[in-house]
mmCIF file of C-alpha atoms in Angstrom:
data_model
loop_
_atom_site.group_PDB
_atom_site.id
_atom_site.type_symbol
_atom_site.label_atom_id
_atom_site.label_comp_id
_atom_site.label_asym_id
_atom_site.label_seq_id
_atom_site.Cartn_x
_atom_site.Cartn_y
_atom_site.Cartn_z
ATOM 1 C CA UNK A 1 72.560 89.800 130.743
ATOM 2 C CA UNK A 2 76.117 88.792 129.220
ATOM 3 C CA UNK A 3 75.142 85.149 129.110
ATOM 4 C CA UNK A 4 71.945 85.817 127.484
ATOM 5 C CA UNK A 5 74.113 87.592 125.060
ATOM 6 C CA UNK A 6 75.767 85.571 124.026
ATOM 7 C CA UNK A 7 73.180 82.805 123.923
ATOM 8 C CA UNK A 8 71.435 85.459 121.442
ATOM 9 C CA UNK A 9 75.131 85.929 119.036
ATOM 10 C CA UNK A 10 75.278 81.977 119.145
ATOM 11 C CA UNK A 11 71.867 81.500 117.991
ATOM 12 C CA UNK A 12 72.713 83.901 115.502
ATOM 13 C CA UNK A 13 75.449 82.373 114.458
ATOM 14 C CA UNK A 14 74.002 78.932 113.812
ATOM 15 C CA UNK A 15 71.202 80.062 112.349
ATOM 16 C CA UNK A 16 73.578 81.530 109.212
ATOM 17 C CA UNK A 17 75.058 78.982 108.852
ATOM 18 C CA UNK A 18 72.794 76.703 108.574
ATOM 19 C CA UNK A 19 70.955 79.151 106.168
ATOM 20 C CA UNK A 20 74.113 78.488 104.112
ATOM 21 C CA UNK A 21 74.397 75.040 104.073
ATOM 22 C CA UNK A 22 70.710 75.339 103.040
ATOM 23 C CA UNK A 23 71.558 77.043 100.282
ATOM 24 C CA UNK A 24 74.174 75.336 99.127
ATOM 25 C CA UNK A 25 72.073 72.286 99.255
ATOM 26 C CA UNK A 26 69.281 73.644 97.622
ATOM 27 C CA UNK A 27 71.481 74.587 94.574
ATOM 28 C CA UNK A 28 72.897 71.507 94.631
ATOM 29 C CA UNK A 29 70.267 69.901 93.972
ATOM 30 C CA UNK A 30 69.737 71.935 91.149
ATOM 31 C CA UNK A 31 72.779 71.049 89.382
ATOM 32 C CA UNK A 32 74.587 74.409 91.042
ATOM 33 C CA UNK A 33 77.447 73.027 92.792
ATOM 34 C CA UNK A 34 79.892 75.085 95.326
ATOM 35 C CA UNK A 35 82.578 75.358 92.262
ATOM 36 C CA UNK A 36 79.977 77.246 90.648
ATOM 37 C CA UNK A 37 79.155 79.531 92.774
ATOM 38 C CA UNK A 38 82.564 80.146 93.937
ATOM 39 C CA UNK A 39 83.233 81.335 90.434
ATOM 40 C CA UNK A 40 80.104 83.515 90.083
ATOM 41 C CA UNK A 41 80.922 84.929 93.814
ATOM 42 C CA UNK A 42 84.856 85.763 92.961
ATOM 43 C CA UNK A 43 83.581 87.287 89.510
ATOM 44 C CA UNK A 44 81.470 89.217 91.748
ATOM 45 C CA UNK A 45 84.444 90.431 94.293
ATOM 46 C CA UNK A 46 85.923 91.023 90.943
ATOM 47 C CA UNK A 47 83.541 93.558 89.859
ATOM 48 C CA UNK A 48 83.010 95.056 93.035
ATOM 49 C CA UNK A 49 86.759 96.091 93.396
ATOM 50 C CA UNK A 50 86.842 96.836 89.743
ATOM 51 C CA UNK A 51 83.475 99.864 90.373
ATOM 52 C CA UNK A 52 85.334 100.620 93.657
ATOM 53 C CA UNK A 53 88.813 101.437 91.856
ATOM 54 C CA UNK A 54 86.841 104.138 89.518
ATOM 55 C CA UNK A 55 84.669 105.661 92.347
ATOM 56 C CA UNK A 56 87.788 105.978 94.439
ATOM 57 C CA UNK A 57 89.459 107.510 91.110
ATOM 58 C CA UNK A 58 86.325 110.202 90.721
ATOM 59 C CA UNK A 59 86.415 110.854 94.221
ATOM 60 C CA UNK A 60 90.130 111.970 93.977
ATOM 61 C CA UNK A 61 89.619 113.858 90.252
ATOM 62 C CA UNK A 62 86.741 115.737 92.439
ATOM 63 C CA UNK A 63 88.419 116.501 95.317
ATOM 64 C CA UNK A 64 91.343 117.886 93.020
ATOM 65 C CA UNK A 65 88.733 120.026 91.404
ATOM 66 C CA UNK A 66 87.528 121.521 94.397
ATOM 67 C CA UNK A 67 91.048 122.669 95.624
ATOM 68 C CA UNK A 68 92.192 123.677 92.067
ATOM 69 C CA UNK A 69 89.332 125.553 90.212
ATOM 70 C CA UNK A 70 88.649 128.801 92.193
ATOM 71 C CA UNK A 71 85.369 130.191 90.945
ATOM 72 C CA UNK A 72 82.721 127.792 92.572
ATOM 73 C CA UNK A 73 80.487 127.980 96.124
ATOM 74 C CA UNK A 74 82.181 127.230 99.146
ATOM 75 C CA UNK A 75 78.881 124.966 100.122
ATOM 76 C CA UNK A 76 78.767 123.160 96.486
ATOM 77 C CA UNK A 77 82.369 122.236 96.511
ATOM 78 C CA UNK A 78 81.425 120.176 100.498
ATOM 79 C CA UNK A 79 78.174 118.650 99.241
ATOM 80 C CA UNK A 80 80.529 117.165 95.881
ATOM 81 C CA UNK A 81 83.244 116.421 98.098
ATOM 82 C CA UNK A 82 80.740 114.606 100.902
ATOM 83 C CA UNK A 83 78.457 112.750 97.611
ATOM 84 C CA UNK A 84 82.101 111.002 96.505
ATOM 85 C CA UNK A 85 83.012 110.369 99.754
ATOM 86 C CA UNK A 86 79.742 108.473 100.663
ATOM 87 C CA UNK A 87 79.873 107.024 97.643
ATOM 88 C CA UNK A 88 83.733 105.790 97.799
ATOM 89 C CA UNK A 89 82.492 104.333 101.552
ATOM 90 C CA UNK A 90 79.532 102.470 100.420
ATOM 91 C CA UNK A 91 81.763 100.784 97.164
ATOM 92 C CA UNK A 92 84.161 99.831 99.795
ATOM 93 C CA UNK A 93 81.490 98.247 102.132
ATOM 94 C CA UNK A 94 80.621 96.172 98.637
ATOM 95 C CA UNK A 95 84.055 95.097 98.327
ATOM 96 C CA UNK A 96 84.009 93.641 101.855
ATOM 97 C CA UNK A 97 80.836 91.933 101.468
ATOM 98 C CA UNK A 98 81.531 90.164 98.219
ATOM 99 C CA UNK A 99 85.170 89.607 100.092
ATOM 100 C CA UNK A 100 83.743 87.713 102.681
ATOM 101 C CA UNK A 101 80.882 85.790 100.466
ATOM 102 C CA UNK A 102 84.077 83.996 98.401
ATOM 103 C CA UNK A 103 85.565 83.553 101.955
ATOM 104 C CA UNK A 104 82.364 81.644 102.872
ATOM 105 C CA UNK A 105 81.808 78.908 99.958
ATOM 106 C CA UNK A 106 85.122 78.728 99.658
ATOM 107 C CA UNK A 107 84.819 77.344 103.236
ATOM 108 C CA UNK A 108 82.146 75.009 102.336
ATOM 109 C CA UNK A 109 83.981 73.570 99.124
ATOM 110 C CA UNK A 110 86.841 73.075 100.835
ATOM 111 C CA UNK A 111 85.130 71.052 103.648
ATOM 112 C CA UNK A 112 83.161 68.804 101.243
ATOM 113 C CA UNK A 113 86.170 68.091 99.078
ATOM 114 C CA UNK A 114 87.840 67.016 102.137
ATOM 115 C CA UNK A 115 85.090 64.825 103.007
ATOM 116 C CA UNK A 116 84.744 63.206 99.747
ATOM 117 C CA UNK A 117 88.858 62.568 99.300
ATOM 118 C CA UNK A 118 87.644 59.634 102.431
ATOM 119 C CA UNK A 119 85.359 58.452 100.267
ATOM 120 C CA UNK A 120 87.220 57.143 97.454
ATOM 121 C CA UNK A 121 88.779 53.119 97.307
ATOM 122 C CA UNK A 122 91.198 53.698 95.128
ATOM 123 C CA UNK A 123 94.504 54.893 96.390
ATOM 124 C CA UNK A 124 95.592 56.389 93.005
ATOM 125 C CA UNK A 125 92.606 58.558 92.809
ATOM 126 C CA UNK A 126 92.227 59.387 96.256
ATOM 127 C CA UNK A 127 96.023 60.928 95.819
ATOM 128 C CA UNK A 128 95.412 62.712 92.413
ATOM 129 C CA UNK A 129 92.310 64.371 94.014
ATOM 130 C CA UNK A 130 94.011 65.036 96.939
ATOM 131 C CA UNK A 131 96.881 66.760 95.707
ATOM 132 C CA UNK A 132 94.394 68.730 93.743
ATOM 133 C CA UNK A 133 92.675 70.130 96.989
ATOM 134 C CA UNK A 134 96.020 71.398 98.010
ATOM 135 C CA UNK A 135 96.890 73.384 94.553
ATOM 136 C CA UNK A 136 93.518 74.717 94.740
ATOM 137 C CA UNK A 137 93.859 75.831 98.525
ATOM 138 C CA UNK A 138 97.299 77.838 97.372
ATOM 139 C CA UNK A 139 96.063 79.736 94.631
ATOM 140 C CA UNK A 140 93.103 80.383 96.765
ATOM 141 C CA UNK A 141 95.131 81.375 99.475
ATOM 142 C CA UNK A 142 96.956 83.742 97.545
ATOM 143 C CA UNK A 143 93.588 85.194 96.206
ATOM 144 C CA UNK A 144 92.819 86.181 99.757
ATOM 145 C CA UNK A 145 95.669 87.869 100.299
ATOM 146 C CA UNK A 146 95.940 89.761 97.246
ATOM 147 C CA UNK A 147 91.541 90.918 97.738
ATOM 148 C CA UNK A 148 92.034 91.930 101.369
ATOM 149 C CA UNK A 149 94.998 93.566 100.724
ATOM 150 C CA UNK A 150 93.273 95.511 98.153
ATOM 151 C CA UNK A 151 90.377 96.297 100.685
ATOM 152 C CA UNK A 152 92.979 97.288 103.387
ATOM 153 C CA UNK A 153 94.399 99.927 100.797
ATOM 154 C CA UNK A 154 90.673 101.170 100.918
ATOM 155 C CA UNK A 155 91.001 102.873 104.682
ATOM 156 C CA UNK A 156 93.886 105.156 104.083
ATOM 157 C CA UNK A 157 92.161 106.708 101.396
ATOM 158 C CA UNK A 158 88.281 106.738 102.986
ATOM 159 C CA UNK A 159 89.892 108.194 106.144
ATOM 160 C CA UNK A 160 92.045 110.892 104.197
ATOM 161 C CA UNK A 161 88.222 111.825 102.159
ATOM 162 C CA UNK A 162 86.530 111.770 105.467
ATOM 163 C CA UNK A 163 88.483 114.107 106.910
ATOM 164 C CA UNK A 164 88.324 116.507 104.074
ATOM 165 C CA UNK A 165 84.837 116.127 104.393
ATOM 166 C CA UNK A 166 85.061 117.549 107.811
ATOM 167 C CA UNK A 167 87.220 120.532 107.936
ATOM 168 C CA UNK A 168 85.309 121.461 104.508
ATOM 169 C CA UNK A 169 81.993 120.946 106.492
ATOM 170 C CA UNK A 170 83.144 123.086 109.515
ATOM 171 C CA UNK A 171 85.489 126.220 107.429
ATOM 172 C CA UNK A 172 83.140 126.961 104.674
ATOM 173 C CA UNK A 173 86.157 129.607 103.628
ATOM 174 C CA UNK A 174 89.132 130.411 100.854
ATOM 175 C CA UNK A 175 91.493 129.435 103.863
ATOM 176 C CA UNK A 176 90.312 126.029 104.056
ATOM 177 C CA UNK A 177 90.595 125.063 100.387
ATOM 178 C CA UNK A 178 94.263 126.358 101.121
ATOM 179 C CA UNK A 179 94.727 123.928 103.561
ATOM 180 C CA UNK A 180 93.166 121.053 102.031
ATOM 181 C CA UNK A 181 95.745 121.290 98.630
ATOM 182 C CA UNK A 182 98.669 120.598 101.067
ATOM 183 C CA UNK A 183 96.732 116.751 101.756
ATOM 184 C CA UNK A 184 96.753 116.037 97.891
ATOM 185 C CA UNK A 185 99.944 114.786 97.538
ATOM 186 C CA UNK A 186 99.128 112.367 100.292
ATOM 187 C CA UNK A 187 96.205 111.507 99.264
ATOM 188 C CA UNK A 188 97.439 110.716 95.463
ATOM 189 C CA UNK A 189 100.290 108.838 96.788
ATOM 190 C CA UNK A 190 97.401 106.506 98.395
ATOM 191 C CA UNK A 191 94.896 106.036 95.747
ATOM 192 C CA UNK A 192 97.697 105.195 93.310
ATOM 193 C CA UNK A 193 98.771 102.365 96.074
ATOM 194 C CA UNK A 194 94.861 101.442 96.310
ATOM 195 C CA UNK A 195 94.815 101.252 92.678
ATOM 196 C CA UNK A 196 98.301 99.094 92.012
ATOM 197 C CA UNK A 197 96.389 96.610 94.713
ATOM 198 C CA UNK A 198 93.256 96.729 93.219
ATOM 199 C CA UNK A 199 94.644 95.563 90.003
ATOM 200 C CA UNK A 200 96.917 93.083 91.204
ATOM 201 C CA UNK A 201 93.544 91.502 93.488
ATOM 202 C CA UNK A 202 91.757 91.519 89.859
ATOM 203 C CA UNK A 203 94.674 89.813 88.427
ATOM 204 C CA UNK A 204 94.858 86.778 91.259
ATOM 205 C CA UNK A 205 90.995 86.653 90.580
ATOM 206 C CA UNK A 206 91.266 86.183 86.792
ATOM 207 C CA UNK A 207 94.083 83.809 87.661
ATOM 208 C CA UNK A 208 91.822 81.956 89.735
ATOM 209 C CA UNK A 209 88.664 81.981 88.086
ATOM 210 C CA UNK A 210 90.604 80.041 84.757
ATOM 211 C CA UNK A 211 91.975 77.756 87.120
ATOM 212 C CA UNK A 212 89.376 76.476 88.602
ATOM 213 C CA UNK A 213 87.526 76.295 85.607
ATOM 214 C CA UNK A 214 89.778 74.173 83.846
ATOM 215 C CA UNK A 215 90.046 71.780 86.502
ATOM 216 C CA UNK A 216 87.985 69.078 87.600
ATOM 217 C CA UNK A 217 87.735 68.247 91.248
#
């Protein structure tokens, strides 16, 4: 059973990839080269964080609503609280999934540029081009860091919401709002970090995203 398992995840596996590299070759041959769509997938990461950085900023000016204005139903304020939450989680599962999409053509440029460094004859070129590759790999590498990072800053902050979601689910009473308003500080303190790395991630992407347009491989 675990062999066959495994078997299965490796055929899996392969089978990705080499929908990938189909990809990839198909829009190459289109005149869409990785560069391209390396740019059009960080711009998306971009956007991603930038929609997640608002919901997770409406799901904090709601949850401050619910413990600060009095006069409202005990089962409203859950099902706002529980809407922003959900909604907070799934822009944070887009910010992963864009995340890893740069991670993958990224992959694949890097690979081919490799590849084609072998290629050239002459040894001024095959330097220049080289020592291209490795600028390009830094300020990648730093883009990395600075998006996961950001989506790391993300779990505090879903965790914190899901557990209000919770005890709001389970004490439907005055004596639970109580409770929650002593987790707002905490909770403020970690959307404002979320925020700080969203922006700086945004930052590295814009960075990037100029920088690799302005250069030729």
């Amino acid at each position: 059973m675990l062999l066959s398992r495994w078997f299965f995840i490796s055929f899996l596996l392969l089978a990705l990839t080499g929908c990938q590299s189909a990809y990839y070759g198909a829009m190459e041959r289109v005149g869409v080269h990785k560069r391209d769509i390396m740019v059009d997938r960080v711009e998306s990461a971009q956007d991603a964080q930038t929609d997640a950085k608002e919901q997770f900023e409406s799901a904090l000016a709601q949850f401050r609503s619910i413990i600060q204005i009095k006069d409202q139903d005990l089962a409203t304020r859950y099902d706002k609280l529980n809407s922003e939450y959900e909604d907070s989680k799934a822009a944070a599962e887009a910010v992963t999934d864009r995340i890893d999409a740069v991670e993958d053509v990224s992959e694949a440029l890097f690979d081919e540029w490799e590849d084609e460094i072998e290629l050239y004859s002459s040894a001024n070129l095959k330097r220049q081009s080289a020592a291209k590759l490795s600028q390009t790999r830094r300020q990648y590498q730093a883009l990395i860091k600075a998006m996961r990072s950001a989506e790391s800053s993300m779990e505090p902050v879903l965790r914190a919401f899901q557990d209000q979601v919770l005890f709001l689910k389970h004490n439907l009473n005055a004596r639970a709002i109580d409770s929650l308003q002593g987790e707002l500080g905490s909770i403020e303190t970690d959307v404002a970090q979320l925020i700080r790395e969203m922006e700086r991630s945004i930052a590295e992407s814009e960075a990037f995203i100029s920088s690799l347009q302005n250069q030729g491989q």
